[in-house]
C-alpha atoms as one frame of an Amber mdcrd trajectory, in Angstrom:
protein
  11.110 -12.783  25.917  12.034  -9.103  26.175  15.744  -9.616  26.537  18.169
  -8.850  23.734  19.890 -11.869  22.292  23.626 -11.770  23.149  24.665 -11.251
  19.504  22.413  -8.234  19.140  23.533  -6.826  22.497  27.202  -7.032  21.493
  26.449  -5.465  18.117  24.645  -2.499  19.650  27.295  -2.104  22.328  29.961
  -1.602  19.650  28.084   1.243  17.951  29.149   4.893  18.341  27.539   6.590
  21.313  26.446   9.668  19.368  23.018   9.934  17.795  22.897  10.321  14.014
  22.089  13.980  13.425  19.509  14.801  10.795  20.947  16.013   7.488  18.042
  18.451   7.055  16.101  20.649   9.491  13.636  17.756   9.824  14.368  16.133
  13.173  11.015  14.352  13.442   9.245  12.357  10.748   5.672  11.139  11.254
   4.246   8.672   8.712   0.458   8.188   8.779  -0.952   5.313   6.727  -4.592
   5.025   5.675  -6.034   2.191   3.651  -7.058   1.307   0.127  -7.347   4.432
  -2.015  -5.743   5.188  -5.365  -4.671   8.665  -6.381  -7.544   9.008  -8.849
 -10.048   7.685  -6.336  -9.415  10.800  -4.196  -7.637  13.346  -6.426  -9.492
  12.655  -9.698 -10.591  16.281 -10.159  -8.034  18.180  -8.092  -6.667  21.288
  -9.829  -3.390  22.581  -8.361  -2.561  26.231  -7.919  -0.298  28.252 -10.188
  -1.124  26.379 -13.378   0.923  23.369 -12.332   0.669  20.108 -14.233  -1.087
  17.132 -12.658  -1.962  13.660 -13.898  -5.538  12.760 -13.020  -8.909  11.993
 -14.573  -9.710  15.680 -15.044  -6.403  16.685 -16.645  -6.673  13.793 -19.105
 -10.204  14.755 -20.132 -11.593  11.452 -18.862 -14.067  13.308 -16.623 -15.289
  16.881 -16.318 -15.267  19.097 -13.229 -18.806  18.002 -12.405 -17.746  14.342
 -12.544 -19.563  13.501 -15.761 -17.788  11.773 -18.677 -15.291  13.987 -20.485
 -14.201  14.104 -24.106 -11.603  11.385 -23.492 -13.836   9.163 -21.362 -13.060
   6.224 -23.658  -9.441   6.191 -22.443 -10.699   4.551 -19.246 -13.168   2.125
 -20.858 -13.084  -1.317 -19.287 -12.597  -4.375 -21.452 -13.856  -7.920 -21.160
 -11.347 -10.739 -21.581 -10.863 -14.489 -21.770  -8.333 -16.541 -19.811  -9.198
 -20.239 -19.700  -5.796 -21.897 -19.984  -2.730 -20.692 -18.056  -2.669 -17.527
 -15.960  -1.933 -14.454 -18.057  -0.956 -10.923 -17.026  -2.436  -9.682 -20.309
  -5.353 -12.000 -21.152  -7.087 -11.857 -24.519  -9.493  -8.926 -24.610 -12.763
  -9.517 -26.444 -14.354  -6.075 -26.377 -15.557  -3.364 -24.001 -18.495  -3.522
 -21.623 -21.605  -1.823 -22.968 -22.196  -0.424 -19.461 -20.556  -1.121 -16.121
 -22.132  -3.972 -14.162 -23.907  -2.609 -11.100 -21.555  -2.161  -8.118 -22.035
  -4.592  -5.224 -22.226  -3.989  -1.488 -19.412  -6.433  -0.647 -18.100  -5.564
   2.825 -20.173  -2.355   3.092 -21.212  -1.787   6.691 -24.986  -1.513   7.100
 -25.805  -2.850   3.634 -27.117  -6.242   2.547 -24.212  -8.665   2.186 -22.789
  -9.471  -1.252 -25.710  -7.959  -3.148 -26.100  -5.502  -6.012 -26.011  -2.043
  -4.428 -29.417  -0.452  -5.175 -28.013   3.040  -4.580 -26.115   2.822  -7.877
 -27.634   2.483 -11.373 -27.548  -0.799 -13.275 -26.331   0.973 -16.423 -23.428
   3.209 -15.419 -21.388   4.406 -18.429 -18.315   2.266 -19.038 -15.636   4.220
 -17.194 -15.004   6.076 -13.921 -18.093   7.283 -12.059 -18.513   9.795  -9.236
 -19.525   7.899  -6.099 -21.092  10.968  -4.484 -23.652  11.397  -7.246 -25.435
   8.489  -5.584 -24.331   8.476  -1.917 -22.909  11.092   0.436 -19.148  11.440
   0.934 -18.282   8.907   3.594 -21.134   6.479   3.010 -20.103   2.834   3.318
 -19.645   1.370  -0.160 -18.461  -1.965  -1.535 -14.868  -3.154  -1.312 -13.072
  -3.745  -4.654 -10.924  -6.854  -5.140  -7.243  -6.198  -4.380  -5.039  -9.272
  -4.445  -1.669  -9.950  -6.057  -2.393 -11.919  -9.233  -5.681 -10.059  -9.656
  -3.971  -6.691  -9.554  -1.442  -7.714 -12.183  -4.388  -8.501 -14.455  -6.303
  -5.335 -13.552  -3.351  -3.253 -14.715  -3.131  -5.313 -17.939   0.421  -4.341
 -18.854  -0.262  -0.653 -18.186  -3.488  -0.409 -20.167  -5.481  -0.172 -16.910
  -8.548  -1.645 -18.575  -9.376  -4.915 -16.778 -10.393  -3.706 -13.309 -14.041
  -4.577 -13.863 -13.397  -7.870 -15.640 -11.055  -9.073 -12.900 -13.625  -8.092
 -10.295 -16.396 -10.033 -12.013 -14.297 -13.032 -13.129 -12.273 -13.877  -9.990
 -12.863 -11.122  -7.403 -11.356 -11.816  -3.993 -10.402 -15.375  -4.901 -11.820
 -18.821  -5.455 -10.941 -20.097  -1.948 -12.257 -17.306   0.208 -15.496 -18.454
   1.798 -18.424 -16.022   1.435 -16.320 -13.526  -0.535 -15.633 -16.124  -3.208
 -19.044 -16.575  -4.753 -18.718 -18.639  -7.898 -17.531 -18.115 -11.481 -19.330
 -15.052 -12.777 -20.887 -14.304  -9.373 -18.123 -12.632  -7.362 -20.169  -9.830
  -5.706 -18.089  -7.068  -7.301 -19.644  -5.455 -10.358 -18.134  -2.113 -11.366
 -17.343  -0.869  -7.851 -13.618  -0.436  -8.640 -14.348   2.417 -11.067 -15.714
   4.790  -8.418 -14.030   8.093  -7.504 -14.647  11.123  -5.283 -14.878  14.643
  -6.667 -12.696  17.228  -4.926 -13.848  19.881  -7.409 -17.407  19.479  -6.099
 -16.520  19.438  -2.409 -15.479  15.849  -1.636 -12.409  15.210   0.558 -12.146
  18.876   1.696  -9.482  18.176   4.341  -7.167  16.466   1.867  -7.780  19.188
  -0.691  -6.887  21.889   1.846  -3.667  20.067   2.747  -2.771  19.724  -0.945
  -3.305  23.436  -1.507  -1.093  24.487   1.413   1.583  21.793   1.393   3.048
  19.334  -1.141   1.656  16.242  -2.852   3.031  13.677  -5.286   1.064  12.481
  -8.309   3.532   9.689  -9.132   3.658   7.782  -5.818   2.785   4.062  -5.847
   2.021   1.042  -3.752   5.208  -1.071  -3.867   3.582  -4.511  -4.156   0.709
  -5.671  -6.313  -2.083  -6.734  -3.986  -3.278  -6.008  -0.480  -2.496  -4.507
   2.889  -0.094  -7.000   4.490   2.622  -7.152   1.804   2.529  -3.380   1.315
   2.900  -2.594   5.009   5.721  -5.150   5.113   7.448  -3.365   2.217   7.109
  -0.066   4.082   9.067  -1.586   6.975  11.609  -3.633   4.995  11.722  -2.603
   1.331  11.271  -6.326   0.727   8.810  -9.232   0.651   8.003 -11.804   3.339
   8.626 -15.495   2.663   7.885 -18.877   4.218  10.720 -20.069   6.447  11.609
 -22.170   9.455  14.421 -20.978  11.716  15.348 -18.376   9.124  15.713 -20.835
   6.243  13.311 -20.853   3.267  10.997 -23.860   3.096   8.049 -24.939   1.011
   4.776 -24.002   2.723   1.821 -26.385   3.089   0.426 -27.198  -0.342  -2.947
 -25.555   0.274  -1.144 -22.272   1.015   0.565 -22.098  -2.398  -1.088 -19.790
  -4.920  -2.381 -21.241  -8.170  -3.980 -18.611 -10.417  -4.323 -20.933 -13.420
  -8.023 -21.089 -14.352  -9.990 -24.149 -13.347 -11.120 -26.294 -16.299 -14.157
 -24.909 -18.072 -13.953 -21.470 -16.432 -12.869 -18.011 -17.455 -10.191 -16.849
 -14.983 -11.544 -18.735 -11.941  -8.260 -19.486 -10.134  -7.546 -22.998  -8.870
  -6.307 -21.954  -5.403  -6.569 -18.339  -4.323  -8.088 -16.612  -1.335  -7.406
 -15.487   2.214  -8.066 -19.067   3.292  -6.275 -20.351   0.209  -2.980 -19.805
  -1.551  -0.810 -16.810  -0.801   2.768 -18.044  -1.371   4.616 -18.241  -4.688
   8.104 -19.424  -5.714   8.753 -16.835  -8.389  12.215 -18.227  -9.195  10.616
 -21.267 -10.872   8.677 -20.527 -14.055   7.078 -23.967 -13.832   5.220 -22.872
 -10.698   1.608 -21.738 -11.217   1.263 -18.136 -12.343   4.985 -17.422 -12.436
   5.559 -17.719 -16.176   2.922 -15.085 -16.930   4.672 -12.430 -14.860   8.192
 -13.633 -15.759   7.395 -13.333 -19.472   6.146  -9.805 -18.918   9.372  -8.877
 -17.104  11.425 -10.194 -20.020   9.611  -7.828 -22.395  10.506  -4.716 -20.405
  12.836  -2.246 -22.192  15.064  -2.340 -19.097  16.222  -4.983 -16.627  14.057
  -5.630 -13.585  15.630  -4.996 -10.180  17.818  -7.956  -9.190  16.431  -9.904
 -12.126  12.993  -9.876 -10.504  14.212 -10.197  -6.898  13.276 -13.900  -6.674
  15.687 -16.039  -4.632  15.829 -19.757  -5.531  13.482 -22.133  -3.723  11.842
 -19.328  -1.777   8.087 -18.983  -1.427   7.162 -15.328  -1.099   4.009 -14.074
   0.589   2.038 -12.039  -1.938  -1.262 -11.680  -0.051  -2.528 -11.261   3.491
  -1.631 -13.824   6.150  -1.371 -13.254   9.886   2.003 -12.376  11.496   4.182
 -14.873  13.321   3.707 -13.177  16.690   0.802 -11.748  18.628   1.032  -8.140
  19.786   2.153  -9.458  23.180   5.019 -11.423  21.614   3.586 -14.921  21.744
   4.461 -17.112  18.717   1.417 -17.800  16.573   0.209 -21.302  15.749   1.530
 -22.697  12.458   0.450 -25.475  10.140  -1.625 -26.113   7.015  -4.837 -24.822
   8.638  -3.228 -21.748  10.200  -2.800 -18.979   7.685   0.122 -17.486   9.560
   3.616 -16.472   8.444   6.384 -18.169  10.454   8.671 -15.689  12.283  10.937
 -13.841   9.849  14.442 -12.396  10.026  14.137  -9.911   7.147  16.140  -6.721
   7.945  13.825  -3.832   8.774  13.921  -0.077   9.315  13.347  -0.432  13.079
  16.588  -2.371  13.478  18.442   0.093  11.259  17.220   3.108  13.233  18.128
   1.493  16.542  21.554   0.504  15.237  22.084   4.133  14.208  20.839   5.280
  17.628  17.896   7.097  16.055  14.732   6.871  18.162  11.574   5.403  16.620
   8.155   3.968  17.443   5.343   2.236  15.596   1.978   3.375  16.971  -0.913
   1.030  16.138  -4.567   1.720  16.835  -6.021  -0.877  19.226  -2.685  -2.566
  19.917  -2.999  -2.124  23.656  -0.110  -2.377  26.084   1.391  -5.448  24.393
   0.409  -7.630  27.336  -3.364  -7.746  27.520  -5.874  -8.618  24.811  -5.791
  -6.163  21.926  -8.778  -4.139  20.796 -10.942  -5.455  17.965  -9.989  -2.269
  16.095  -6.380  -3.517  15.845  -5.202  -4.434  12.342  -2.678  -7.258  12.790
  -1.365  -7.146   9.223  -0.888  -3.363   9.528   1.739  -3.949  12.250   4.649
  -5.292  10.171   7.202  -5.652  12.960   5.062  -8.420  14.493   6.292 -10.574
  11.592   9.899 -10.113  12.760  11.772 -12.313  15.217  14.481  -9.631  15.197
  12.013  -7.232  16.822   9.548  -9.397  18.724  12.174 -11.422  20.639  14.320
  -8.425  21.620  13.960  -5.155  23.476  13.044  -3.549  20.161   9.527  -4.824
  20.813   9.158  -1.979  23.297   9.098   0.395  20.316   5.722  -1.035  19.267
   3.058   0.878  21.152  -0.607   1.692  21.168  -1.793   4.730  19.245  -2.864
   6.372  22.505   0.813   6.748  23.441   1.386   9.030  20.474  -0.869  11.687
  21.950   1.202  11.840  25.132   4.534  11.533  23.319   3.764  14.377  20.933
   3.682  16.798  23.855   6.949  15.813  25.491   9.016  12.990  24.017   8.239
  12.231  20.375  10.819   9.932  18.728  12.718  10.951  15.608  10.669   8.576
  13.428   7.028   7.691  14.111   4.806   5.374  12.090   1.059   5.471  12.705
  -1.561   2.939  11.640  -5.034   4.051  12.784  -7.908   2.119  14.292  -9.657
  -0.004  11.665 -12.853   2.053  11.811 -11.026   5.280  10.882  -8.535   3.793
   8.423 -10.556   4.898   5.376 -10.819   1.277   4.180 -13.794   0.777   1.815
 -16.557  -1.340   3.279 -16.120  -1.195   7.037 -14.648   2.317   7.338 -15.375
   5.761   5.927 -12.776   7.945   4.226 -13.810  11.144   6.096 -12.948   9.386
   9.376  -9.350   8.999   8.220  -9.242  12.567   6.920 -10.357  13.890  10.305
  -7.846  11.652  12.073  -5.050  13.123   9.940  -6.202  16.671  10.602  -6.280
  15.994  14.343  -2.703  14.669  14.379  -1.451  17.652  12.407  -3.144  20.006
  14.850  -1.607  18.178  17.828   1.848  18.671  16.318   1.200  22.314  15.428
   0.219  23.036  19.039   3.802  22.248  20.024   5.552  25.055  18.146   9.094
  23.835  18.783   8.151  20.379  17.514   6.262  21.699  14.483   9.253  23.767
  13.355  11.379  20.642  12.882   8.774  18.062  11.805   7.545  16.533   8.563
   4.301  14.554   8.404   3.777  12.178   5.499   0.230  11.001   4.777  -0.237
   8.039   2.461  -2.229   4.809   2.032  -1.102   1.209   2.257  -2.315   0.376
  -1.265  -4.937   1.310  -3.835  -7.569  -1.181  -2.714  -8.286  -2.339  -6.257
  -9.682   1.028  -7.310  -9.033   2.240 -10.846  -6.191   4.659 -11.464  -5.036
   6.193 -14.736  -1.390   6.778 -13.816   1.820   5.272 -15.135   3.239   2.246
 -13.270   6.927   1.357 -13.338   7.516  -2.372 -13.031  10.437  -2.829 -10.639
  10.493  -6.584 -10.093   8.193  -9.610  -9.870   6.176  -8.033  -7.058   5.354
  -4.548  -8.361   5.027  -1.592  -8.346   1.263  -1.271  -8.274  -1.175   1.568
  -8.820  -0.630   5.149  -7.698  -1.726   6.140  -4.215  -1.798   9.587  -2.583
   1.100  11.088  -0.653   0.976  14.449   1.106   3.928  16.100   2.847   2.878
  18.469   5.654   5.666  20.550   7.158   6.952  24.105   7.434   9.493  22.895
   4.859   7.004  21.369   2.414   6.781  23.241  -0.884   3.545  25.209  -0.730
   0.817  23.897  -3.014   3.385  21.900  -4.963   2.679  18.833  -7.126   5.750
  16.606  -7.396   5.993  14.275 -10.423   9.033  12.326  -9.175   8.519   8.558
  -9.235   8.029   7.230  -5.673   6.664   4.260  -3.745   6.650   3.303  -0.024
  10.342   2.454  -0.170  10.912   6.151  -0.868  10.021   6.720   2.788  12.826
   4.345   3.747  15.188   6.202   1.413  14.167   9.516   2.975  14.863   8.184
   6.467  18.204   6.740   5.399  19.296   9.952   3.713  18.103  12.218   6.501
  19.766  10.205   9.274  22.743   8.775   7.383  21.738   5.112   7.379  22.726
   2.455   4.800  20.240   0.377   2.739  18.552  -2.344   4.757  19.934  -5.306
   2.786  21.478  -6.215  -0.546  18.055  -7.061  -2.006  15.865  -4.318  -0.498
  14.564  -1.756  -2.961  16.179   1.154  -1.137  19.269   0.228  -3.180  17.577
   1.617  -6.289  18.838   4.982  -7.573  16.864   8.197  -7.552  15.040   8.670
 -10.855  16.321  10.880 -13.651  13.254  12.580 -15.125  12.710  15.445 -17.525
   9.170  16.301 -18.580   7.927  12.742 -18.230   6.519  10.714 -15.354   8.754
   7.868 -16.511  12.314   7.657 -15.146  15.017   7.567 -17.813  17.126   5.262
 -15.635  14.530   2.600 -14.807  14.201   0.940 -12.385  14.471   3.895 -10.018
  12.551   5.413  -7.110  13.019   8.769  -5.402  13.776   9.696  -1.793  10.974
  12.305  -1.311  13.432  15.163  -0.811  11.892  17.048  -3.749   8.709  17.562
  -1.708  10.624  19.937   0.571  12.457  23.253   0.366  15.197  23.543   2.977
  16.908  26.716   1.776  20.619  27.272   2.111
């Protein structure tokens, strides 16, 4: 199982013996990924130094420094809508909520399951609210809905005004067991509109990092929806699909998404949920839900990347299913009742780094030694190389290691590129984790690197989140193709070379990390369809690239000198 296939062995044997030297002083890149926070959820009231511009709730006048509604609070008002025919990206709005429905406890550790959260008022003003006016920073709160077709509707063509309606109309999906509820009873309420207030002391670790290093306020999740597809995009610049022996096939019928509303309902999808549909053939506008997004793409003032990046007769995975291999390399069970992605051969950054003789590792919390049973803290869908036959059936699997190995490697043998996904309980994920746990985890890793002075002097640490978790965000979104982009998420660059206290407005998403790696170590794009083929954006005073679609390579976060 660990042996290289002959074709791969011959390919690697023909490569130059020399290691690709870094093009910048950065010889080590560490990427730390938390979970489920938008930029406004954490940086809503952050004020940068030196009078720099920033795009957040405070700068737009949506909220005040104390977290109360600002003069432009109405810009974030949430609308109600009607969709009772075919799925629509921009359903018919019928007027704003008078007040936000009370947030629910869905997924919140230690709280009553799927119930209105009594810590929050029943009549919150219709717009963003400060979570820490009602609970302490780090308290377990409800988990907003964050799935593919739902997120397209939340964004509502860039109006960002249907987060609450989507939560209350369809939530986590109609085929998702206890999370599902029923039409109009989805256990969500207005939870997606919550934010933390840095100006009043929330998220002090992240604020300190922002003040001393560089952040981006135009960085996005690459795929609409949840954790799995966005981690996969971070590793591949692409989207997973259903296949057998590397060839696209139609998945079992019950695993195909159908977001068209059921008869007599308002937006209650026919087949959608973690135990329901998650695949879509976006090349066929007769498939459920496809026409709604395809029509939106046609209205763009520019051409979508690769015409939408939808290959014929291919069913793409747009929500969370389990990977094709266990952490120990055993093939997972497949079939209509196994919500598992068959092994994939999508080109990935691990292969590219190894082909270029650049060292790398993916450190996953709770992964174990790859032989014994993994820890319950292990997030399977946060370990994207376990979807890949090109990694899991070759010696490249040895690059996938438990998080504990990072702490020994950082003192003596850290690879050139390190990816880190934390233990579930310190991932910052709403519901079962607390954001301060992730913040402390990040601070600890930075300190471990700083203790090794020689390492610190040639290292960059990027801190980001897999996706926005369904939380509201007020920022611009550039549609790249059928799959995204999605809402803004934080990114922080920590390094001796990071611009001090800088706010970068360049348009980025997770594929920008791939572009940074490729530029720094002289590697080509991963494939002809991966988004790392997109050009760097041309921007003036706007957050919108003039040459859309375009995403940056993160180099503007750093100052390397002459």
